[in-house]
PDB file of C-alpha atoms in Angstrom:
ATOM      1  CA  MET M 166      46.655  51.133 187.676  1.00 91.00           C
ATOM      2  CA  LYS M 167      48.583  53.653 190.739  1.00 93.00           C
ATOM      3  CA  ILE M 168      50.057  56.351 188.586  1.00 95.00           C
ATOM      4  CA  LEU M 169      47.672  56.401 185.962  1.00 96.00           C
ATOM      5  CA  LEU M 170      44.988  56.787 189.046  1.00 95.00           C
ATOM      6  CA  ILE M 171      47.421  59.643 190.498  1.00 95.00           C
ATOM      7  CA  ARG M 172      47.455  61.216 187.487  1.00 96.00           C
ATOM      8  CA  LEU M 173      43.936  61.345 186.788  1.00 95.00           C
ATOM      9  CA  ILE M 174      43.258  62.519 189.645  1.00 95.00           C
ATOM     10  CA  GLN M 175      45.763  65.687 189.689  1.00 96.00           C
ATOM     11  CA  PHE M 176      44.654  66.722 186.345  1.00 96.00           C
ATOM     12  CA  TYR M 177      41.198  67.055 188.252  1.00 94.00           C
ATOM     13  CA  GLN M 178      41.841  68.090 190.984  1.00 93.00           C
ATOM     14  CA  LYS M 179      44.082  71.243 188.220  1.00 94.00           C
ATOM     15  CA  TYR M 180      41.923  71.817 185.501  1.00 94.00           C
ATOM     16  CA  LEU M 181      38.247  70.234 186.537  1.00 92.00           C
ATOM     17  CA  SER M 182      37.724  71.427 190.332  1.00 89.00           C
ATOM     18  CA  PRO M 183      37.718  74.816 190.375  1.00 87.00           C
ATOM     19  CA  MET M 184      35.126  75.108 187.925  1.00 89.00           C
ATOM     20  CA  LYS M 185      32.724  73.986 190.333  1.00 85.00           C
ATOM     21  CA  ARG M 186      31.036  75.583 192.831  1.00 82.00           C
ATOM     22  CA  THR M 187      30.035  73.526 195.809  1.00 79.00           C
ATOM     23  CA  LYS M 188      32.997  72.554 197.955  1.00 80.00           C
ATOM     24  CA  CYS M 189      34.013  69.276 199.969  1.00 82.00           C
ATOM     25  CA  PRO M 190      32.284  69.994 203.131  1.00 86.00           C
ATOM     26  CA  TYR M 191      35.551  67.462 203.998  1.00 90.00           C
ATOM     27  CA  TYR M 192      38.868  68.830 205.553  1.00 91.00           C
ATOM     28  CA  PRO M 193      40.690  67.402 203.515  1.00 91.00           C
ATOM     29  CA  SER M 194      39.175  67.564 200.193  1.00 90.00           C
ATOM     30  CA  CYS M 195      38.037  63.986 198.923  1.00 91.00           C
ATOM     31  CA  SER M 196      40.591  64.495 195.586  1.00 92.00           C
ATOM     32  CA  GLN M 197      42.895  65.329 198.183  1.00 94.00           C
ATOM     33  CA  TYR M 198      41.718  62.180 200.186  1.00 95.00           C
ATOM     34  CA  GLY M 199      41.450  60.021 197.139  1.00 95.00           C
ATOM     35  CA  LEU M 200      45.365  60.725 196.002  1.00 96.00           C
ATOM     36  CA  GLU M 201      46.547  59.959 199.969  1.00 96.00           C
ATOM     37  CA  ALA M 202      45.085  56.887 199.667  1.00 96.00           C
ATOM     38  CA  ILE M 203      46.142  55.723 196.857  1.00 96.00           C
ATOM     39  CA  GLN M 204      49.667  57.113 197.396  1.00 96.00           C
ATOM     40  CA  LYS M 205      49.290  54.996 201.039  1.00 96.00           C
ATOM     41  CA  HIS M 206      47.649  52.019 200.107  1.00 96.00           C
ATOM     42  CA  GLY M 207      48.185  51.318 196.268  1.00 95.00           C
ATOM     43  CA  ALA M 208      45.441  51.687 193.160  1.00 95.00           C
ATOM     44  CA  VAL M 209      42.693  48.946 194.365  1.00 96.00           C
ATOM     45  CA  LYS M 210      42.478  49.231 198.679  1.00 96.00           C
ATOM     46  CA  GLY M 211      42.923  53.575 198.080  1.00 95.00           C
ATOM     47  CA  SER M 212      40.136  53.549 194.923  1.00 96.00           C
ATOM     48  CA  ILE M 213      37.978  51.831 196.934  1.00 96.00           C
ATOM     49  CA  LEU M 214      37.867  53.789 200.283  1.00 96.00           C
ATOM     50  CA  ALA M 215      37.967  56.965 197.691  1.00 95.00           C
ATOM     51  CA  ALA M 216      34.776  55.471 196.065  1.00 95.00           C
ATOM     52  CA  TRP M 217      33.470  55.141 199.767  1.00 94.00           C
ATOM     53  CA  ARG M 218      34.453  58.592 200.597  1.00 92.00           C
ATOM     54  CA  ILE M 219      32.633  59.739 197.288  1.00 90.00           C
ATOM     55  CA  LEU M 220      29.569  57.909 198.936  1.00 91.00           C
ATOM     56  CA  ARG M 221      29.433  59.726 202.091  1.00 88.00           C
ATOM     57  CA  CYS M 222      30.928  63.398 200.353  1.00 86.00           C
ATOM     58  CA  ASN M 223      26.799  64.506 200.104  1.00 83.00           C
ATOM     59  CA  PRO M 224      25.242  67.430 200.334  1.00 80.00           C
ATOM     60  CA  PHE M 225      23.902  66.413 204.032  1.00 83.00           C
ATOM     61  CA  SER M 226      26.658  65.191 205.748  1.00 82.00           C
ATOM     62  CA  SER M 227      28.117  67.090 209.219  1.00 85.00           C
ATOM     63  CA  GLY M 228      31.916  66.743 206.937  1.00 84.00           C
ATOM     64  CA  GLY M 229      34.402  67.528 209.176  1.00 90.00           C
ATOM     65  CA  TYR M 230      37.895  66.296 209.891  1.00 93.00           C
ATOM     66  CA  ASP M 231      38.527  62.426 207.732  1.00 90.00           C
ATOM     67  CA  PRO M 232      42.803  61.960 207.551  1.00 92.00           C
ATOM     68  CA  VAL M 233      42.765  58.627 205.817  1.00 94.00           C
ATOM     69  CA  PRO M 234      43.801  55.451 207.583  1.00 91.00           C
TER      70      PRO M 234
END
C-alpha cells in the first residue's frame, strides 16, 4: 500500500502538478509533504497527516515552513 501511494504522489508531481496555475503556500509543497509523511510514518498515519495538511492548504492560509513531524 505504501509503494502504491508513493507512486501515485510521484505521478501527480510529474504530470498533474505542473498544469496547476496556483502554487502551494506551504514549504515543502503539499504533495512533497505527503510523500515524506508516507515514507516516514507509513501508509495509514502518513495519509492522515497528508490529508490534514491538504485540508489546511487554502487561499486564506498564511502558509510558510511546515515540516513533517
